[in-house]
Coordinates of C-alpha atoms (C1' of nucleotides) in Angstrom, one line a residue:
Chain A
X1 CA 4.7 26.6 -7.1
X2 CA 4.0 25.8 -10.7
X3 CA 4.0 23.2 -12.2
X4 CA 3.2 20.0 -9.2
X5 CA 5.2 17.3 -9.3
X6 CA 4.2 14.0 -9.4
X7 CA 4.8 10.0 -8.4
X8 CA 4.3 7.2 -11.5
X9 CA 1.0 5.3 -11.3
X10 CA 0.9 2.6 -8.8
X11 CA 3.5 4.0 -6.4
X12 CA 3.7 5.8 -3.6
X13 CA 5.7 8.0 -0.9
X14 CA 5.4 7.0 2.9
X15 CA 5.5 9.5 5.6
X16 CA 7.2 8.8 9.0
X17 CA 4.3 7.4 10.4
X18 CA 3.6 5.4 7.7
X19 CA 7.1 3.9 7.6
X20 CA 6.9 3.2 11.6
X21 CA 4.2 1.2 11.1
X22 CA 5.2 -0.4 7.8
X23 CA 8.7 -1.6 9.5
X24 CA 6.8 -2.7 12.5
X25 CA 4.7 -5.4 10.5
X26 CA 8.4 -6.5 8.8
X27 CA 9.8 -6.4 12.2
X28 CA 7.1 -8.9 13.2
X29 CA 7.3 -11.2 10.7
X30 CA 11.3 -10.9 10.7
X31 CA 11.7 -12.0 14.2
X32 CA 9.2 -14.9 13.6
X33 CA 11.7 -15.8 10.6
X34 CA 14.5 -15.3 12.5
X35 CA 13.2 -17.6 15.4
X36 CA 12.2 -20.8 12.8
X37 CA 16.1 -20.8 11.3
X38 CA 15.6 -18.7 8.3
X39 CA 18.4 -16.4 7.0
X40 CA 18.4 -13.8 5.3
X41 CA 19.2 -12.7 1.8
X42 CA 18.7 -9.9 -0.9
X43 CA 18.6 -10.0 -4.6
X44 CA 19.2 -7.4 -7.0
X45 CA 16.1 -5.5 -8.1
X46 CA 16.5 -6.3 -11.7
X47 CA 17.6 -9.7 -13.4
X48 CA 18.4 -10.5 -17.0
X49 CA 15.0 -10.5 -18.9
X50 CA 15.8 -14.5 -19.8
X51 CA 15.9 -15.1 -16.4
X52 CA 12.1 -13.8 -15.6
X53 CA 10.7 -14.2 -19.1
X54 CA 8.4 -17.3 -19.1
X55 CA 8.8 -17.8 -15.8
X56 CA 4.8 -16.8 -14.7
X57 CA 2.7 -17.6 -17.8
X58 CA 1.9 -15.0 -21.0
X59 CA -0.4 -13.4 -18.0
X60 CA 2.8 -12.8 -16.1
X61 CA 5.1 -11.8 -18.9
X62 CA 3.1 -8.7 -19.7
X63 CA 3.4 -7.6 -16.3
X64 CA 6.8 -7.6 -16.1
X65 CA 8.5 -4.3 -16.4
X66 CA 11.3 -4.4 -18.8
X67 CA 14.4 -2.1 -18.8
X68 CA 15.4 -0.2 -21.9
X69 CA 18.8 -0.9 -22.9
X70 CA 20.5 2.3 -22.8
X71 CA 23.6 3.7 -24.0
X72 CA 24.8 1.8 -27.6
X73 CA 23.2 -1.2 -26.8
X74 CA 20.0 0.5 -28.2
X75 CA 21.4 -0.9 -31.3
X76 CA 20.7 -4.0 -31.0
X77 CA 17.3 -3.6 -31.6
X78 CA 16.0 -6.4 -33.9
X79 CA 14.2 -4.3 -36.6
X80 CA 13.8 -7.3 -38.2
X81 CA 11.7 -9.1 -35.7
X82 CA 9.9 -5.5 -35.7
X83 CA 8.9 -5.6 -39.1
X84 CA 8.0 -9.6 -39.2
X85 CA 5.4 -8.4 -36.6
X86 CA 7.6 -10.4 -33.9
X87 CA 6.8 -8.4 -31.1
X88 CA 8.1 -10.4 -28.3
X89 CA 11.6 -11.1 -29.8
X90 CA 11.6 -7.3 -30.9
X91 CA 11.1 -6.7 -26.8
X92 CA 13.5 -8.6 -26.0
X93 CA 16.4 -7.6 -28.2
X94 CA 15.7 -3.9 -26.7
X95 CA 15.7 -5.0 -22.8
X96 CA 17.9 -7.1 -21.9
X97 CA 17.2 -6.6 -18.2
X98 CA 13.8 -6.6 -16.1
X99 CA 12.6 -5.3 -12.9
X100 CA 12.1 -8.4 -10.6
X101 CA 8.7 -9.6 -10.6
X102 CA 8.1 -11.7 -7.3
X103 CA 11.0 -13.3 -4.9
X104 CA 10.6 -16.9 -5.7
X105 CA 12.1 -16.9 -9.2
X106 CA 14.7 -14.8 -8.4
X107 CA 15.3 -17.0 -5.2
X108 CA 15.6 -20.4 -7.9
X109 CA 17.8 -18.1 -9.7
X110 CA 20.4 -18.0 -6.7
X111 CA 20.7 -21.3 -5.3
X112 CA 21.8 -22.8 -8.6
X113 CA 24.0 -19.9 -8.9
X114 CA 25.4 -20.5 -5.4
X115 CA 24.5 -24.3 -4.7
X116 CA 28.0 -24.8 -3.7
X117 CA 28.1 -22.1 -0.5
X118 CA 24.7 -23.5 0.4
X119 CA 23.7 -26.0 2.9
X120 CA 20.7 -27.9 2.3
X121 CA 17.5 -27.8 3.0
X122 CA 18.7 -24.7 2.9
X123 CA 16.1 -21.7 4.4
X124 CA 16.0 -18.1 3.5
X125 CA 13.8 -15.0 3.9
X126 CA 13.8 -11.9 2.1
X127 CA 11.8 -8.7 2.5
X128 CA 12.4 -6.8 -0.8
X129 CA 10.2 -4.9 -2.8
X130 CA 8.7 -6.4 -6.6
X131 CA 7.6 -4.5 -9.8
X132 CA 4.4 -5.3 -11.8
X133 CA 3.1 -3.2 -14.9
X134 CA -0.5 -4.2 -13.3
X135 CA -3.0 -1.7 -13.8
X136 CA -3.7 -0.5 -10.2
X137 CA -6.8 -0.5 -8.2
X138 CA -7.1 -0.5 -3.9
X139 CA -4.2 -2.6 -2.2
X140 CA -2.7 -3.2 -5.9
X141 CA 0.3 -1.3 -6.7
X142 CA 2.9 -1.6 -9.6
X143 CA 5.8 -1.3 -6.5
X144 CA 5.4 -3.2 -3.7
X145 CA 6.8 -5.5 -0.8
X146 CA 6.7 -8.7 -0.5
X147 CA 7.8 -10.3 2.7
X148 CA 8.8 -14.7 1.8
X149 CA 10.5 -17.2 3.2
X150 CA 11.4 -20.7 1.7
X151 CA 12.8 -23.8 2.1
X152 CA 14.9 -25.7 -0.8
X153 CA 16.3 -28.9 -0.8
X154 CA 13.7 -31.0 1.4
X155 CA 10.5 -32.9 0.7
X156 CA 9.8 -33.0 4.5
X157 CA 6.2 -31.9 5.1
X158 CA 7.3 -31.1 8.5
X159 CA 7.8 -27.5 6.7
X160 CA 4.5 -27.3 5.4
X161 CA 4.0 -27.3 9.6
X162 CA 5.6 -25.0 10.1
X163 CA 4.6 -22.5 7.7
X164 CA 1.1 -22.8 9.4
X165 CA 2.4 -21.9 13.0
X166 CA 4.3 -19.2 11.1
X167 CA 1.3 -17.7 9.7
X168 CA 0.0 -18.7 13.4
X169 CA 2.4 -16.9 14.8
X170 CA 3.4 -13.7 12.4
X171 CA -0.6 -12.9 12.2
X172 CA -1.6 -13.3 15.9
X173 CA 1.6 -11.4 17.2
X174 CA 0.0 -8.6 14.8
X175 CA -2.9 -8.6 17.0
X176 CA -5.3 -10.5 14.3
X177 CA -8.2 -11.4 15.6
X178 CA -9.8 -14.0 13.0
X179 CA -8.0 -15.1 9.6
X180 CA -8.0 -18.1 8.3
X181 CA -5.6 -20.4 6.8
X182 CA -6.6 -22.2 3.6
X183 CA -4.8 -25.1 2.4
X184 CA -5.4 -27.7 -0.5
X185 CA -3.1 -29.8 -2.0
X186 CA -2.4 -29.8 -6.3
X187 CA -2.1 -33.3 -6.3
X188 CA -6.0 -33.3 -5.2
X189 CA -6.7 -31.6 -7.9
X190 CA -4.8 -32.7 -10.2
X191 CA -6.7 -36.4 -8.9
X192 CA -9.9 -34.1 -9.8
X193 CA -8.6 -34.2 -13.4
X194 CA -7.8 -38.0 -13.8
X195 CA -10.8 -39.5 -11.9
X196 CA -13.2 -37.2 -14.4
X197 CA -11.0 -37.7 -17.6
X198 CA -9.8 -34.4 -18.2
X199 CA -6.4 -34.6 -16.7
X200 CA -5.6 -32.5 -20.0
X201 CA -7.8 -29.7 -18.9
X202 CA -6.6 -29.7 -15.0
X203 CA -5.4 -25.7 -15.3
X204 CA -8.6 -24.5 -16.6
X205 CA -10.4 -26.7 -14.2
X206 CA -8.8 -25.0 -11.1
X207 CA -8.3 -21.6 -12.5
X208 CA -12.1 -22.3 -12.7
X209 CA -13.1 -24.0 -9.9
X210 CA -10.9 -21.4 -8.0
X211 CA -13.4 -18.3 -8.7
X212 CA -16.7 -20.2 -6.8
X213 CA -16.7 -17.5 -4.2
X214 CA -16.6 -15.1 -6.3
X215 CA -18.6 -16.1 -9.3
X216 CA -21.1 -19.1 -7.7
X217 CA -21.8 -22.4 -8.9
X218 CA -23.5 -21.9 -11.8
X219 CA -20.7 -18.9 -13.1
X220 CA -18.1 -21.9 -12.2
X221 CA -20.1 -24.3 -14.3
X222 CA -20.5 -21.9 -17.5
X223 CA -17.1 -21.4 -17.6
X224 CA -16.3 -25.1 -17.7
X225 CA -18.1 -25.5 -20.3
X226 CA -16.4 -22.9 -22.4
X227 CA -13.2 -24.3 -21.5
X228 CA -15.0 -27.4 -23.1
X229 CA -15.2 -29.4 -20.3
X230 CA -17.7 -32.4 -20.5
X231 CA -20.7 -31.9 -19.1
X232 CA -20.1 -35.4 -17.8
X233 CA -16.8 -34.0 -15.8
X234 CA -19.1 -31.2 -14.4
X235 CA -21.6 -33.1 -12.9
X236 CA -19.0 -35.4 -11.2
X237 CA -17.3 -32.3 -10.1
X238 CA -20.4 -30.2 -8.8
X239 CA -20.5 -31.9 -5.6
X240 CA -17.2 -30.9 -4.5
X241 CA -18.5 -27.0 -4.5
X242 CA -20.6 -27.7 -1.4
X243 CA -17.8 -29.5 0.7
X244 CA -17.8 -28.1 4.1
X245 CA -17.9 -29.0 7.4
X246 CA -15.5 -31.2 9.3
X247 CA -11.8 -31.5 8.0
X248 CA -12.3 -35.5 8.6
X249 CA -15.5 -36.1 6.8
X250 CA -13.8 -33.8 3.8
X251 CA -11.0 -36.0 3.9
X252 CA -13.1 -39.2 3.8
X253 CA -15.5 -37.9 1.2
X254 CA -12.1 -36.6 -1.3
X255 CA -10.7 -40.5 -0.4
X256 CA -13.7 -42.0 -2.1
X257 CA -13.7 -39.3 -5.0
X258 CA -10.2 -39.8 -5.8
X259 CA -10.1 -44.0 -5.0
X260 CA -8.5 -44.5 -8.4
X261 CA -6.3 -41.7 -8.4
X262 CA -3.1 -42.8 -7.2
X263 CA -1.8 -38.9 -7.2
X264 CA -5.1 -37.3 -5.5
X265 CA -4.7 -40.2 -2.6
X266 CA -1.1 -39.0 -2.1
X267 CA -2.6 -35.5 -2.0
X268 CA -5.0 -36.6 0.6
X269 CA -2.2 -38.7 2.8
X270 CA -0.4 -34.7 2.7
X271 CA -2.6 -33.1 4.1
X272 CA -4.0 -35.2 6.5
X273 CA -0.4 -35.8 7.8
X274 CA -0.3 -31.8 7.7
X275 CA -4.0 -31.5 9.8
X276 CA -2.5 -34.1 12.2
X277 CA 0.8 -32.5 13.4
X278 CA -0.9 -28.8 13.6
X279 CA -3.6 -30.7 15.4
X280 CA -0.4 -32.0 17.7
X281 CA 0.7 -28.3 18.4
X282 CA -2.2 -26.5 17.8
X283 CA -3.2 -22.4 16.9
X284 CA -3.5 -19.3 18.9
X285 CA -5.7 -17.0 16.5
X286 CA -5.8 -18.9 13.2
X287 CA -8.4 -21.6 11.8
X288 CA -7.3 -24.1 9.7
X289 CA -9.6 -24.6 6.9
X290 CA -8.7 -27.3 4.0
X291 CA -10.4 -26.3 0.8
X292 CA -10.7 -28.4 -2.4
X293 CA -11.6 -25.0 -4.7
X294 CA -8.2 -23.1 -3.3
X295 CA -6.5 -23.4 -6.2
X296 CA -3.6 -20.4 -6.8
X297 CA -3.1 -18.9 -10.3
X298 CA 1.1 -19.5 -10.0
X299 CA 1.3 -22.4 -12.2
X300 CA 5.0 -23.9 -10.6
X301 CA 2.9 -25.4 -7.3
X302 CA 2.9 -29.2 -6.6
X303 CA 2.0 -29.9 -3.6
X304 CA 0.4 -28.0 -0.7
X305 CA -0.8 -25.1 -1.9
X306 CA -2.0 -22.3 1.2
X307 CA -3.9 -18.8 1.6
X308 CA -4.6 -16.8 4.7
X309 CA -7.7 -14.3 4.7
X310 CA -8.2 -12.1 7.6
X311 CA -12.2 -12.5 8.4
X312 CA -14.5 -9.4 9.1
X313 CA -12.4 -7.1 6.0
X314 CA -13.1 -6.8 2.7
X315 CA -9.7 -7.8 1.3
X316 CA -8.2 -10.2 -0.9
X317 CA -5.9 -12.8 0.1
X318 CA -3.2 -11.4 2.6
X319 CA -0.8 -14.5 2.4
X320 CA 0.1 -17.6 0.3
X321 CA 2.4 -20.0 -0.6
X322 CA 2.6 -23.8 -1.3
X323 CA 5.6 -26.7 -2.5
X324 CA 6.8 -26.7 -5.9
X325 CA 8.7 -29.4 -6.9
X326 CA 11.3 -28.3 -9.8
X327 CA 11.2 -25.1 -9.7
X328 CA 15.2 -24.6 -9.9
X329 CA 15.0 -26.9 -12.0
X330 CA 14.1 -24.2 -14.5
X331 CA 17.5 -23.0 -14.2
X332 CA 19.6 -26.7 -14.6
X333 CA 19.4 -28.3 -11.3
X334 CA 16.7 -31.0 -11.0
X335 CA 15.1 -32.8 -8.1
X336 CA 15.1 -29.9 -5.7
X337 CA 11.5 -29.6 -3.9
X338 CA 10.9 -26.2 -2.3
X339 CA 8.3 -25.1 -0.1
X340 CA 7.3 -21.4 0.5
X341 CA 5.2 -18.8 1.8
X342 CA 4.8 -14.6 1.2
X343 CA 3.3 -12.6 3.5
X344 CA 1.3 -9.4 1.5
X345 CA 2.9 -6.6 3.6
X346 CA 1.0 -3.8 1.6
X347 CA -2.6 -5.8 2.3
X348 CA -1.7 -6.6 6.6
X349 CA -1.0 -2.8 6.7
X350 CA -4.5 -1.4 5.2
X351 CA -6.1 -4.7 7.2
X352 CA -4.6 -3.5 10.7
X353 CA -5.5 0.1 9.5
X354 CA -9.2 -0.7 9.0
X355 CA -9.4 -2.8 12.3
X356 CA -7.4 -0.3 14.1
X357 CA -4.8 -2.8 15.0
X358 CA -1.9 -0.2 15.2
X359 CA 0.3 -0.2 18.7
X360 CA -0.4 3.5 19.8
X361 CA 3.3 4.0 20.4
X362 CA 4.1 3.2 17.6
X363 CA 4.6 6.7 16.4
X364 CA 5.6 7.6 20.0
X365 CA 9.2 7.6 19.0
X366 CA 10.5 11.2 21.2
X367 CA 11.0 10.7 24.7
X368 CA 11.6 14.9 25.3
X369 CA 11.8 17.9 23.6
X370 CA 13.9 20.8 25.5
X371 CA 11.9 24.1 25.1
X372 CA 14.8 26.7 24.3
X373 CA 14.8 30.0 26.1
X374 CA 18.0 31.4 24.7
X375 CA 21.5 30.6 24.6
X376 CA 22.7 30.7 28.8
X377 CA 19.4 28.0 29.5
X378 CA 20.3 26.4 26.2
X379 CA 23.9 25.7 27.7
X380 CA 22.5 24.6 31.1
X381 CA 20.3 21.9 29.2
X382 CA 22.7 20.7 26.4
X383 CA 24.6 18.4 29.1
X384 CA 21.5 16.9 30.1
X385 CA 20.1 16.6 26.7
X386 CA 23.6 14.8 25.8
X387 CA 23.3 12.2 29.3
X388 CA 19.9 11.0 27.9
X389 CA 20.9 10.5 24.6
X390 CA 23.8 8.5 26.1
X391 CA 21.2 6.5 27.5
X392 CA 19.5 6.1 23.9
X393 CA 16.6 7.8 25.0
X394 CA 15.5 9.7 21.9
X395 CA 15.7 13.5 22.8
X396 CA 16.3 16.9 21.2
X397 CA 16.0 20.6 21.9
X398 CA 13.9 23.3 19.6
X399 CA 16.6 25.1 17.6
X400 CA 15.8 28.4 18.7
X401 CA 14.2 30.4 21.4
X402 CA 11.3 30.7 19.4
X403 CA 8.0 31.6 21.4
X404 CA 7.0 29.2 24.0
X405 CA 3.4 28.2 21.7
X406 CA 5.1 27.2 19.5
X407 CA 7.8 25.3 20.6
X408 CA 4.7 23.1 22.3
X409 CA 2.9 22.8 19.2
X410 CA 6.1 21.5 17.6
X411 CA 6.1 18.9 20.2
X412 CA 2.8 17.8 20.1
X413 CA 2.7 17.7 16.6
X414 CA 6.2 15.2 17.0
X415 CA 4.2 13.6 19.7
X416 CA 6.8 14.4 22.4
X417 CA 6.3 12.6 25.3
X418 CA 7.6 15.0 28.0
X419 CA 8.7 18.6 27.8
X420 CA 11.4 19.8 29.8
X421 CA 11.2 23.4 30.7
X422 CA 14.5 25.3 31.8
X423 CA 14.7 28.6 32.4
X424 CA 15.6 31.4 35.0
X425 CA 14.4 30.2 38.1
X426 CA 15.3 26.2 37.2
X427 CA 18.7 27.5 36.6
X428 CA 19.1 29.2 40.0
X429 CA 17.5 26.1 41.8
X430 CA 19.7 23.3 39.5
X431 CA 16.0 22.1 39.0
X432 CA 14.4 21.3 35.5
X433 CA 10.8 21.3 35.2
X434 CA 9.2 18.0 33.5
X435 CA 6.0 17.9 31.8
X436 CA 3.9 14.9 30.4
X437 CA 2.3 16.3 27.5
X438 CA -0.6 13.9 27.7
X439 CA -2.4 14.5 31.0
X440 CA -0.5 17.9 31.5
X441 CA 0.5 17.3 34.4
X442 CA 4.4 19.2 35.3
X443 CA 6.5 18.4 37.8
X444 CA 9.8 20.2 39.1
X445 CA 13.1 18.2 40.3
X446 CA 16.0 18.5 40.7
X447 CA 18.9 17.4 38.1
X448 CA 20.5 14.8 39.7
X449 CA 17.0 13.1 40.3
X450 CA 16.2 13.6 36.2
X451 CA 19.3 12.3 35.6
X452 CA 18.6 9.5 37.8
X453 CA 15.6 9.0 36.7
X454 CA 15.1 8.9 33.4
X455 CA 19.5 8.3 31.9
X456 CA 19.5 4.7 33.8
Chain B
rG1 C1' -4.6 -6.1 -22.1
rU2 C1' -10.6 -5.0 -22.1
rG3 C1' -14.7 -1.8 -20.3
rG4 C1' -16.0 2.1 -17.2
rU5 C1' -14.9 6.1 -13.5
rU6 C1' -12.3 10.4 -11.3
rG7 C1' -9.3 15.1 -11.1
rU8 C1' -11.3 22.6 -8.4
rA9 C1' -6.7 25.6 -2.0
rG10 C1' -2.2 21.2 2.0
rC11 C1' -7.0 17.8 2.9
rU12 C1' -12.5 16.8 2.1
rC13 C1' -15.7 18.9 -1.2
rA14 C1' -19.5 23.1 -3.4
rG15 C1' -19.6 25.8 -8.0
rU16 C1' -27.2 26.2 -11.7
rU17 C1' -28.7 25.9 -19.1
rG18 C1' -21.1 28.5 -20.8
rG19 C1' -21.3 35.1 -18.6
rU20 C1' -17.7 40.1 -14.2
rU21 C1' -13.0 39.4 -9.2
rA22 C1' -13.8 30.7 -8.4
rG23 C1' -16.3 29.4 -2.7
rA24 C1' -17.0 26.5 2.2
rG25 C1' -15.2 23.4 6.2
rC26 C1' -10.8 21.5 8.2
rG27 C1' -5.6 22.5 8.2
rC28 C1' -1.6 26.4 8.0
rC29 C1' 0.4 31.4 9.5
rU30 C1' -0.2 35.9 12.8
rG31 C1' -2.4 38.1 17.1
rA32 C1' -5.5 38.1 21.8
rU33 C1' -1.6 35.3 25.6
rU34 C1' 6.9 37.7 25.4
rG35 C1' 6.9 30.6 31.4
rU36 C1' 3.3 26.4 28.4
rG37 C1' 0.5 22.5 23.2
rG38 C1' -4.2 19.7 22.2
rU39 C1' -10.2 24.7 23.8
rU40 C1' -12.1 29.7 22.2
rC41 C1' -12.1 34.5 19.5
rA42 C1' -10.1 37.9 15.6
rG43 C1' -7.3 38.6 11.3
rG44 C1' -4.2 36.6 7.1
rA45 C1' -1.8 33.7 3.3
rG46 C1' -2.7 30.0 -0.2
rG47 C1' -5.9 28.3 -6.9
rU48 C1' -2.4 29.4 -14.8
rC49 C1' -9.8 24.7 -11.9
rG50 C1' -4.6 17.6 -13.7
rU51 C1' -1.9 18.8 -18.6
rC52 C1' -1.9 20.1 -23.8
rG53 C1' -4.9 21.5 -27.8
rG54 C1' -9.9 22.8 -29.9
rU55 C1' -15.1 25.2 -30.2
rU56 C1' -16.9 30.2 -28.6
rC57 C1' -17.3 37.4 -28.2
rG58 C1' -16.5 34.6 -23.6
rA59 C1' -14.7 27.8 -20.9
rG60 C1' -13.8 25.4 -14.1
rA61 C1' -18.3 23.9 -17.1
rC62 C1' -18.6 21.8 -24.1
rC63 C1' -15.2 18.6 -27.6
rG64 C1' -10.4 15.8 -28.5
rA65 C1' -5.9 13.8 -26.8
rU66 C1' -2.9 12.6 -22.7
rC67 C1' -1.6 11.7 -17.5
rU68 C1' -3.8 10.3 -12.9
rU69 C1' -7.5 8.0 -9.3
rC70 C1' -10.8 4.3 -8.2
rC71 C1' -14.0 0.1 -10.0
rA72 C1' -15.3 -4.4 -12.8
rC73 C1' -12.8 -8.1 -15.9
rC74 C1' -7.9 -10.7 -16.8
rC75 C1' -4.5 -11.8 -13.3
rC76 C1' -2.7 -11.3 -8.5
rA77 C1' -0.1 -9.6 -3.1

RNA sequence: GUGGUUGUAGCUCAGUUGGUUAGAGCGCCUGAUUGUGGUUCAGGAGGUCGUCGGUUCGAGACCGAUCUUCCACCCCA
């Protein structure tokens, strides 16, 4: 070998196993989907660059992975822009087409294209994977899944309801112990905003006030105040970073805070409608934890905003999702609320990896290897091999009469779970001889009872 | 995008202030065992030391560039 060859940053090649278990957490959350009305769809992987660009801030812009125009088209390169400095028109007049970015855009994207074959509220999922030229660290990758469904064309809040029994549902059936399920509500905090006279300033405050696990109080504080927030603001703010403890007495204290907000009281009426229906059909593994310092870095959220965190890992968020308003209305067709949630595929597999959450049989996928001991037992066992696969039981014979060693090692390196041995004497007696390679333990019957037994 | 970190056999890693032929464990292959795998024993294969360039009589080690890994920011799943 000379020289090796080699994957881009930030993506990677799955083996079998790791594709079993990867399709069995899309399997899970499919089903769950599936069972709540939502249908499927797919986009294309790449969009027009117009359609992306602007979309997710200047953050999300430099992450998005543009496609080089090839052919003639390179010439329509704007060299002028290039030599005014204009960088970002220069870009742009050399790719005209971008690798998608997340599922939501390109989802707003579609129903104003197809609004006419739609029926509304109209409810989709999509399991596709998304590009971001992010410089990678653990459980960030420049290619990965994401795993969303959405609901356009409804304001009901009966959604955001059940969203919560799907995360419920999707994370318990994965054998989740403990996660919990964050929810707050923008209009809170954009009531934050008004009631402290800085309704101008309400992104920095929650980009800021969104960090307090991670940076403290006093790192929250300091970066108010280089946002040039008044100090005045902060101290009315401050007590809001301690609020735990019962979702009622939240509620109560947030009514009081936001009494002359008439947005942040429609925030709190939200959720407390939301807390009172789960309440109604409750949770099998999740908590439900309303937070006034979740706040979301996707700017296009309006309403309930969500994140689920598995408890006992060290992991980022694993899901999230919330209501945006107007978000098709990006693309011409107003007054459309949408409501939506994205399960982190990549982040539940390395979570049920480090809690050993994995089915065993997962990777249990061949019912019995044939050992082959030349061509006259190779023709006695075909037929048989051929009734079980009939029966879509997943078989198969070893190639070749190779030597008996390692024609057992091949199967318990596939993870076989029975051998079936045929040779001289079997023949003779119409038998085949069965072994389960776990315990060892080999059995000899006759065909018609194999048959019988195992091609129902 | 900013600052740091990493790269030696398929995998996990040793390799002294620059000095002959670069090592270990695990894995792999072969045999002991031509009707039995996951245990044991014996033997064997496998490396332009990430890549390109530089310093030097001499580079796995020193310098530069580049790619990659992971980490902290930014942002996010």
């Amino acid at each position: 070998m000379s020289q090796k060859p080699s994957i881009p940053k930030g993506t990677r090649d799955f083996l079998p196993f790791q594709v079993n278990r990867r399709e069995y957490i899309y399997d899970t959350i499919k089903s769950v989907f599936k069972k709540y009305g939502f249908a499927p769809i797919q986009t294309p992987s790449f969009e027009h660059s117009s359609t992306l660009m602007g979309k997710y801030g200047d953050e999300g812009d430099r992450l998005i992975f543009r496609i080089l125009n090839s052919g003639d088209k390179v010439k329509k390169a704007d060299l002028n822009a290039l030599e005014d400095g204009n960088l970002p028109k220069f870009a742009n007049s050399l790719a005209e087409k971008a690798l998608r970015y997340d599922l939501t855009v390109p989802f707003a994207r579609f129903v104003v294209q197809h609004q006419n074959d739609l029926t509304f509220p109209f409810k989709r999922y999509q399991i596709q994977p998304v590009w971001r030229a992010d410089r990678p660290q653990k459980g960030r990758y420049q290619e990965f899944y994401q795993c969303d469904a959405d609901v356009v064309g409804s304001d009901s809040l009966l959604f955001e309801v059940d969203f919560i029994q799907i995360f419920d549902e999707v994370l318990s059936d994965l054998k989740i112990p403990d996660f919990t399920i964050q929810i707050n509500n923008r209009k809170i905090l954009s009531g934050i905003a008004e009631v402290t006279g800085e309704e101008d300033k309400i992104i920095d405050i929650t980009v800021a006030i969104d960090k307090l696990d991670k940076i403290g109080e006093d790192g929250v504080v300091k970066e108010l105040l280089e946002k040039e927030v008044s100090q005045a603001a902060i101290d009315q703010i401050k007590p809001l970073f301690s609020l735990t403890g019962e979702t009622q007495k939240m509620l109560d204290f947030m009514r009081e805070f936001l009494a002359s907000s008439e947005v942040g009281m429609k925030g709190i009426e939200e959720l407390e409608y939301v807390f009172a229906k789960t309440e109604i059909l409750g949770l099998r593994n999740a908590k439900l934890d309303f937070d006034v310092t979740l706040a979301r870095g996707l700017n296009y959220y309006t309403g309930a905003i969500f994140e689920v965190k598995a408890i006992g890992v060290k992991m980022g968020s694993i899901c999230g999702g919330g209501r945006y308003d107007d978000l098709t209305g990006l693309f011409g067709m107003k007054n459309l609320s949408g409501v939506g949630i994205s399960f982190g595929a990549d982040r539940i597999y390395d979570v049920l990896t480090e809690l050993e959450l994995f089915p065993e049989n997962i990777n249990q996928t061949l019912e019995f290897l044939f050992i082959n001991f030349g061509e006259k037992e190779a023709d006695f066992a075909l037929p048989i091999l051929q009734k079980l696969r009939n029966a879509s039981v997943p078989s198969e014979m070893y190639p070749e009469s190779a030597k008996l060693k390692k024609q057992f090692k091949y199967a318990d390196d596939k993870n076989a779970k029975h051998t079936v041995v045929i040779g001289e004497s079997e023949i003779k007696n119409n038998e085949v001889t069965v072994k389960e390679m776990q315990s060892g333990e080999q059995v000899t019957m006759s065909v018609d009872d194999f048959i019988t037994k195992y091609c129902a």
